[in-house]
Coordinates of C-alpha atoms in Angstrom, one line a residue:
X1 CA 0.0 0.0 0.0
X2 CA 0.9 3.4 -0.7
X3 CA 0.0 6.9 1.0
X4 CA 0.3 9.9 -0.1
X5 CA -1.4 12.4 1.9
X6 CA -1.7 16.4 1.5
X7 CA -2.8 18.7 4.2
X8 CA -4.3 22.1 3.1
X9 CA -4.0 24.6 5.7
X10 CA -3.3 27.7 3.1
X11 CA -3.9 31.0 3.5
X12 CA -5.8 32.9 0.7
X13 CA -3.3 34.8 -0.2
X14 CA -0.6 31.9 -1.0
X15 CA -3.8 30.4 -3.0
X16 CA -4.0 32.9 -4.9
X17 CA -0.3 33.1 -6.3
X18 CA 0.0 29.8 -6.5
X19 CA -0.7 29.0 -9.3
X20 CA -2.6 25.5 -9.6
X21 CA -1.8 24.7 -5.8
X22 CA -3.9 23.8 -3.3
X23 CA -6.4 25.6 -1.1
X24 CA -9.0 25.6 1.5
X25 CA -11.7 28.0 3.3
X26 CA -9.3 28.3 6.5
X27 CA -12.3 28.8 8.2
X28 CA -14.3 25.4 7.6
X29 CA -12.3 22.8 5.7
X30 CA -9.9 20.7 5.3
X31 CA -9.3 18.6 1.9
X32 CA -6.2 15.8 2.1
X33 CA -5.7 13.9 -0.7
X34 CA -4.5 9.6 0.1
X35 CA -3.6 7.2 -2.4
X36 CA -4.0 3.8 -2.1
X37 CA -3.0 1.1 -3.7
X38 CA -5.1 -2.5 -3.4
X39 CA -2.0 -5.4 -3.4
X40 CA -4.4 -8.1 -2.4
X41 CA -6.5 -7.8 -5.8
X42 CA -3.2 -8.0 -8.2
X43 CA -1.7 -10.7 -6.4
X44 CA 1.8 -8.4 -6.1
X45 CA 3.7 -7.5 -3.3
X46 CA 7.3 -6.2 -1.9
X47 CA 8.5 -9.5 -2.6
X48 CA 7.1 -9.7 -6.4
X49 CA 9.9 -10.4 -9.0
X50 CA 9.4 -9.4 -13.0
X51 CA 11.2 -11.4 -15.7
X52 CA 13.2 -8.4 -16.3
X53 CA 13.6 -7.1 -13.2
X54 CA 12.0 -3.7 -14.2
X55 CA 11.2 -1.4 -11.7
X56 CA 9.1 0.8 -14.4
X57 CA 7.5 -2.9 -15.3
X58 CA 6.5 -3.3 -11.7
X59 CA 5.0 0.6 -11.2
X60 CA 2.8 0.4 -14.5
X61 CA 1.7 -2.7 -13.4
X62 CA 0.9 -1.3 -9.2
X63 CA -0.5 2.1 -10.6
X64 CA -3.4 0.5 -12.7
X65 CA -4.4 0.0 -9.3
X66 CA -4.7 2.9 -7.8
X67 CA -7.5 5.1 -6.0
X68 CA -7.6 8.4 -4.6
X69 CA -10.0 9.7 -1.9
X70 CA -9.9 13.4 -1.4
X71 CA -10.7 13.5 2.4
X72 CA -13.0 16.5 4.1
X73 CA -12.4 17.5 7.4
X74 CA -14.6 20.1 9.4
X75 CA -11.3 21.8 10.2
X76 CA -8.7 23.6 9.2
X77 CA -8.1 26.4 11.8
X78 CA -5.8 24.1 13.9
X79 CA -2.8 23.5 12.5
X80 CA -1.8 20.7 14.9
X81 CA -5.3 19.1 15.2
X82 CA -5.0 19.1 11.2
X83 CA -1.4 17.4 11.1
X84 CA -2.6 14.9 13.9
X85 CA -5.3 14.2 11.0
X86 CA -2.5 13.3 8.8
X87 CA 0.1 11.7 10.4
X88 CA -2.5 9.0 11.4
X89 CA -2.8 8.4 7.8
X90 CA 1.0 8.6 7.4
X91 CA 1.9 6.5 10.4
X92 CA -1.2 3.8 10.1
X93 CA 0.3 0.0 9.6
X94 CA -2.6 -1.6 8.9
X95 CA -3.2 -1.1 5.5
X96 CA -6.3 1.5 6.6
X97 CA -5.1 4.8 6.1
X98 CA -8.6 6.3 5.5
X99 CA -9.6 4.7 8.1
X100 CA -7.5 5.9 10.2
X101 CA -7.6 9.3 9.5
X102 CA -11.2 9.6 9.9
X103 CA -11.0 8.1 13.6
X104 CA -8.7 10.6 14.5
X105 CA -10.5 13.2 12.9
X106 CA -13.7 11.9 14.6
X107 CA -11.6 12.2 18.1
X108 CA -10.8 15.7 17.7
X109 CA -13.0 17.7 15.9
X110 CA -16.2 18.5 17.7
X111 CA -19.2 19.7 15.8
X112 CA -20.9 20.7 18.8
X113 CA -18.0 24.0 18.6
X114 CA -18.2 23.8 14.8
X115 CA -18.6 26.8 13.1
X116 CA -17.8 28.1 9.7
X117 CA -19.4 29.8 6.4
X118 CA -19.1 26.3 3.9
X119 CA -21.6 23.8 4.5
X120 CA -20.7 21.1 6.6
X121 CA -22.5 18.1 8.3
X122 CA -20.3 15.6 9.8
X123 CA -16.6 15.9 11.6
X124 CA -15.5 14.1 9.1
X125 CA -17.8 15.6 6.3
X126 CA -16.9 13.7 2.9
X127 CA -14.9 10.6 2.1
X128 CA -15.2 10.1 -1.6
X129 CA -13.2 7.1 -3.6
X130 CA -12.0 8.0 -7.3
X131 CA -10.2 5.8 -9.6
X132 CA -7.5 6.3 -11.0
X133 CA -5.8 3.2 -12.6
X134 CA -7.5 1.7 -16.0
X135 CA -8.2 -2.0 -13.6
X136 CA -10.0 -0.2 -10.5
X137 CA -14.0 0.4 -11.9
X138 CA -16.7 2.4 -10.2
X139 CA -18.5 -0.8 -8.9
X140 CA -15.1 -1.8 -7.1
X141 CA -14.7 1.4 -5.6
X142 CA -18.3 1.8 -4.6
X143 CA -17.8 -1.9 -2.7
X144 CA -14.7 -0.4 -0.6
X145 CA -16.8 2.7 0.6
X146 CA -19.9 0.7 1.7
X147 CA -17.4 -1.2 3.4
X148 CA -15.4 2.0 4.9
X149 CA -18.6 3.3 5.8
X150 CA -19.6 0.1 8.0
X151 CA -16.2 0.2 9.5
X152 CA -16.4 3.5 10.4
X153 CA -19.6 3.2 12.1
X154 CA -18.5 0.1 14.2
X155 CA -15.1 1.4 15.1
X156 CA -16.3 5.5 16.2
X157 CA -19.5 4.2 18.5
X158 CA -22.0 7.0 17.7
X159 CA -21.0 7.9 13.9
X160 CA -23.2 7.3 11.2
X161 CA -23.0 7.4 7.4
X162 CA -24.9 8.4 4.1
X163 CA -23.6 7.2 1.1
X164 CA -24.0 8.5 -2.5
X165 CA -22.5 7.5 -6.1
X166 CA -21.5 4.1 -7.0
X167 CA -22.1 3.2 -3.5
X168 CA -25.7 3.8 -3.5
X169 CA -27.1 0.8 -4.8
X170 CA -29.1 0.4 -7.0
X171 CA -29.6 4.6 -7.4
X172 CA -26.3 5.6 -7.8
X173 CA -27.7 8.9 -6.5
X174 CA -25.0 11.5 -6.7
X175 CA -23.1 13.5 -3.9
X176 CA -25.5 17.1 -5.1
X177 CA -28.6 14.9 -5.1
X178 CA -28.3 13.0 -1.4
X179 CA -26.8 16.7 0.5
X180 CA -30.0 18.2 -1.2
X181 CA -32.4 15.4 0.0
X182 CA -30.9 15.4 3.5
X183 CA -30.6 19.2 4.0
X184 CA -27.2 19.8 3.6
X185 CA -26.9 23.0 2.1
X186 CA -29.7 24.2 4.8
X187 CA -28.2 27.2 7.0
X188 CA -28.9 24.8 10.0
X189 CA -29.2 21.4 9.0
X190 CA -31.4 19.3 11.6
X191 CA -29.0 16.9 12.2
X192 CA -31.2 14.5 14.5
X193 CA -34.1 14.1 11.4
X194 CA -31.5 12.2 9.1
X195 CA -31.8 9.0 8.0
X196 CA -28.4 7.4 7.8
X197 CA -27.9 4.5 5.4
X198 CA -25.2 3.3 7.8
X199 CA -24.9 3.5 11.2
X200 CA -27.4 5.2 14.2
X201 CA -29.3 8.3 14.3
X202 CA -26.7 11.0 14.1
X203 CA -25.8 13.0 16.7
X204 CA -24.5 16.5 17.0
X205 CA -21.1 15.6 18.4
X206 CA -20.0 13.8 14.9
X207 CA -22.8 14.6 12.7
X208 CA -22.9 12.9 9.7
X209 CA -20.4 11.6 6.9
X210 CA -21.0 11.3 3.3
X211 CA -19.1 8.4 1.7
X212 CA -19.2 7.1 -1.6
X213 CA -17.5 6.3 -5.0
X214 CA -17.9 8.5 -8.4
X215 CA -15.2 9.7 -11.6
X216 CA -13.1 12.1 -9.9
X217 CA -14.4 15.6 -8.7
X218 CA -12.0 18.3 -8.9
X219 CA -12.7 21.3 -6.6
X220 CA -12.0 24.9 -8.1
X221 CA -13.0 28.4 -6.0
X222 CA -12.5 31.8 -7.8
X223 CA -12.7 35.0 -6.1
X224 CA -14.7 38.1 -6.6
X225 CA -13.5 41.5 -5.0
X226 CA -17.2 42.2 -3.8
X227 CA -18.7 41.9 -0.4
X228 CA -22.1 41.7 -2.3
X229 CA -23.3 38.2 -2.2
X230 CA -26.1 38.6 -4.5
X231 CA -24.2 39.5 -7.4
X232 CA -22.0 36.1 -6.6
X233 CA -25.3 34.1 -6.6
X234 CA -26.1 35.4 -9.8
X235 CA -22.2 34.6 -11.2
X236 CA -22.6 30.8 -9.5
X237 CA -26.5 30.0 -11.4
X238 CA -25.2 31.2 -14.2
X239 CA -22.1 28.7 -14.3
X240 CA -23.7 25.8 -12.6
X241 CA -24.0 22.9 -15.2
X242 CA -27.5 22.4 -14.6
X243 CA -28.2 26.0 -16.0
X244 CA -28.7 26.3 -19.9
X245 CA -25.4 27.6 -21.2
X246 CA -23.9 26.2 -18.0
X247 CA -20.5 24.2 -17.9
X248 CA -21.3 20.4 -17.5
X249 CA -20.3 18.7 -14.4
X250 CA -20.1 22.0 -12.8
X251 CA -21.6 22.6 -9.3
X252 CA -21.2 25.8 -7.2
X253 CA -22.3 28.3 -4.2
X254 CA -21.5 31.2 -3.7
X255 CA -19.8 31.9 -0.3
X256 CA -18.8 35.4 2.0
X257 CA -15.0 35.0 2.6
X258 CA -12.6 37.4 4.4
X259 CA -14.6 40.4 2.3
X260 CA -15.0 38.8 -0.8
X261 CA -16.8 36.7 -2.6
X262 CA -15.8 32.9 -3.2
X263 CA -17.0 31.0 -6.4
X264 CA -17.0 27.1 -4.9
X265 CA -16.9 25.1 -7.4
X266 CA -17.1 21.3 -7.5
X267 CA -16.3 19.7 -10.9
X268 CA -18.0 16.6 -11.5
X269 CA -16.1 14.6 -14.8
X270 CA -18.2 13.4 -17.2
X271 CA -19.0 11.5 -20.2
X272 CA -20.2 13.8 -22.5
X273 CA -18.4 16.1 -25.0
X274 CA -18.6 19.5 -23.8
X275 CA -20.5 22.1 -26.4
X276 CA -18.0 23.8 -29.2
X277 CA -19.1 27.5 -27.6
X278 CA -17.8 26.2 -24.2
X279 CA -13.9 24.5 -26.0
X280 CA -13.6 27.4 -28.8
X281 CA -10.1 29.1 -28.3
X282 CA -10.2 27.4 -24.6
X283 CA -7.7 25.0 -23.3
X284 CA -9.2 21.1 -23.7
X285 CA -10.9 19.3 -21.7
X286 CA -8.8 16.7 -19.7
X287 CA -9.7 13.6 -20.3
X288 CA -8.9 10.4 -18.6
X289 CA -10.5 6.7 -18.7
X290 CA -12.3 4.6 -15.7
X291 CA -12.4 0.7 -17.3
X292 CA -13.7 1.4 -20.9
X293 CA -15.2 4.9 -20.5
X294 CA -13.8 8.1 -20.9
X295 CA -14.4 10.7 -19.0
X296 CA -13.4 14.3 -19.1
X297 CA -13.7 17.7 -16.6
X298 CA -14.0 21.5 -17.0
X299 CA -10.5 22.8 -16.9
X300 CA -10.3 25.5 -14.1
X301 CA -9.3 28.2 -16.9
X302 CA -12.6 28.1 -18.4
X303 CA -14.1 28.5 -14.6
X304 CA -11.9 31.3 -14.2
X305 CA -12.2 33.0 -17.5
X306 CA -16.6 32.0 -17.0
X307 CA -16.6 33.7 -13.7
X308 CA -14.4 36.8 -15.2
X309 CA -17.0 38.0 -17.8
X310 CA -20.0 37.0 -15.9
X311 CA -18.4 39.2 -12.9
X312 CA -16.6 42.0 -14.9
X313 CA -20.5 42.1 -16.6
X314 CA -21.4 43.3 -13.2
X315 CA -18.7 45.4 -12.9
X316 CA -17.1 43.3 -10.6
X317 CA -13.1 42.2 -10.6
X318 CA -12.0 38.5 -10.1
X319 CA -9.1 38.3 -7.8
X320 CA -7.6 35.0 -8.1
X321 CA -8.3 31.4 -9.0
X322 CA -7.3 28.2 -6.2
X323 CA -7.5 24.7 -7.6
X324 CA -8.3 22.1 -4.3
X325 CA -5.9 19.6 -4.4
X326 CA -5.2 18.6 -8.1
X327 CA -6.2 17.3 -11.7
X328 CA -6.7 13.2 -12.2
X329 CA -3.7 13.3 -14.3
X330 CA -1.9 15.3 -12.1
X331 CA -3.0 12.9 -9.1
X332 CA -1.9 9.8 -10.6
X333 CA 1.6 11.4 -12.4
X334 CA 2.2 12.2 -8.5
X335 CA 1.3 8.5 -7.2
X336 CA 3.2 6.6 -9.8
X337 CA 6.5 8.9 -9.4
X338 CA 5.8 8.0 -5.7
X339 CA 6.1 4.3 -6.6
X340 CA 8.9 4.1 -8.6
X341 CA 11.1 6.2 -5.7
X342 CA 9.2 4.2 -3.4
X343 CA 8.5 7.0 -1.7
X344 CA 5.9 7.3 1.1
X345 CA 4.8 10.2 1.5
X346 CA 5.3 14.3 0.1
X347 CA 6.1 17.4 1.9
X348 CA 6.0 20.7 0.1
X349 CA 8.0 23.9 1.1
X350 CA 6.5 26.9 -0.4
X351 CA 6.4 30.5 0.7
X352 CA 7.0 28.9 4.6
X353 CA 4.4 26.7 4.5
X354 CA 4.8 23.1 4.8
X355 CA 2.4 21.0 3.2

């Protein structure tokens, strides 16, 4: 097994002259990023051999198998209480990284003392799977969150668990669909009128997680200089993919941060070819393959240049662009270089911040 996992405990400003790093609102969230890698299923491990004794040979061959989960912590205030988050991932024997991360989580963050302008239900508030090698599918990664979620549920007494995507079975509702249905996106979700799919009634202390299995979702957030919120609900319906002339796979809200105005985006990848008014003189769409489908995502320049005109219509400046944690490709380039240096995890030095 592999892990690779990235704290985000950014400030806006570094976000902002990043360029294509990560971000988070300091104020609510915590993404991480783990890879794993399933041995058992490809019948390798330290002590496998190859005819030719290739080490490339041997990392192909590991990072077909590979999955990501982008982790979501209700925190990212503490610094320490977000390390502790990841060096149980980092230091965890067992093979259950996730897992262990979302205990420790579970044991330090509070949601009784929660507060913070993103949405948020549970201490540990998403645990999504994506896969990235061509021989992991969306059934296979839907299987290992159902079984996450149990295994969360039985080993935090009093934590419960909706799941969503390829783990919803037979629905296959997705992650927009079940936070609308259980309130989500309410200013002041009623936590104890949920109905988990795993685990007890929730309760205010953990809340509830979502876990579940989909193509990757990239998360993108562009930033208006307005304090007028109205004007950034207007810029978000206009983007969100479900809006005619709206970019595919895109979800957003429109959030007050530090003065401004954040454009949250999620980007969902999809099947479908995007529209020729939405690619014309753009950068192309990424695309990447789950089994025998290819799927592709918004790029975040088309977000940013989107939420540019839309705003500058409104006589409204954009700021600066973060992309949340990274691209597919980018994702699995990162995991496979990890593998060939056998290396177990990444630290980043940039501007003083160590990430």
């Amino acid at each position: 097994m592999l892990t690779w996992f990235k704290t985000q405990t950014l400030s806006r400003d570094f976000a902002q002259t990043g360029g294509g790093t990560v971000a988070s609102f300091q104020d609510i969230l915590t993404f991480c990023i783990i890879i794993h890698l399933w041995l058992q299923q490809t019948g390798l491990g330290t002590d496998s051999k190859w005819d030719d004794g290739s080490v490339e040979n041997m990392t192909l061959a590991l990072g077909s198998r590979l999955v990501t989960c982008l982790l979501n912590v209700s925190e990212a205030r503490q610094k320490d209480l977000v390390e502790k988050v990841a060096q149980a991932a980092i230091t965890d024997l067992q093979g259950e990284s996730v897992l262990a991360a979302c205990e420790r989580a579970c044991e330090l963050i509070d949601m009784n003392a929660h507060e913070g302008v993103h949405p948020a239900m549970g201490a540990v508030d998403l645990v999504p799977l994506y896969p990235l090698g061509e021989e992991v599918g969306l059934e296979e990664c839907g299987k290992e969150a159902q079984s996450l979620a149990a295994a969360l549920t039985e080993r935090v007494q009093g934590t419960s668990a909706f799941l969503f995507g390829w783990a919803d079975v037979p629905l296959h509702r997705g992650l927009a669909q079940r936070r609308k249905e259980l309130g989500w996106f309410q200013k002041d979700p009623n936590i104890a009128a949920m109905l988990p799919d795993v685990g007890p009634q929730p309760t205010r202390r953990y809340g509830l997680t979502g876990v579940g299995a989909s193509p990757y979702v990239m998360n993108c957030n562009v930033t208006m200089d307005t304090q007028d919120i109205t004007i950034g609900r207007d810029v978000a319906a206009a983007i969100r993919g479900s809006s005619p002339g709206g970019i595919p796979g895109v979800q957003v809200l429109a959030l007050p941060h530090e003065g401004t105005v954040e454009i949250a985006c999620n980007v969902e990848s999809v099947r479908e070819r995007p529209p020729p008014a939405l690619t014309a003189g753009m950068e192309p769409w990424p695309e990447f393959s789950v089994g025998d489908q290819t799927y592709r995502h918004a790029p975040a320049s088309l977000i940013t240049a989107q939420v540019r005109r839309m705003a500058g219509g409104r006589g409204v400046a954009t700021t600066g662009t973060a992309l949340v944690g990274f691209t597919p490709r980018e994702c699995k380039a990162l995991a496979e270089r990890a593998l060939s240096q056998g290396i177990g995890e990444f630290w980043k030095e940039a501007q003083s911040i160590r990430m």
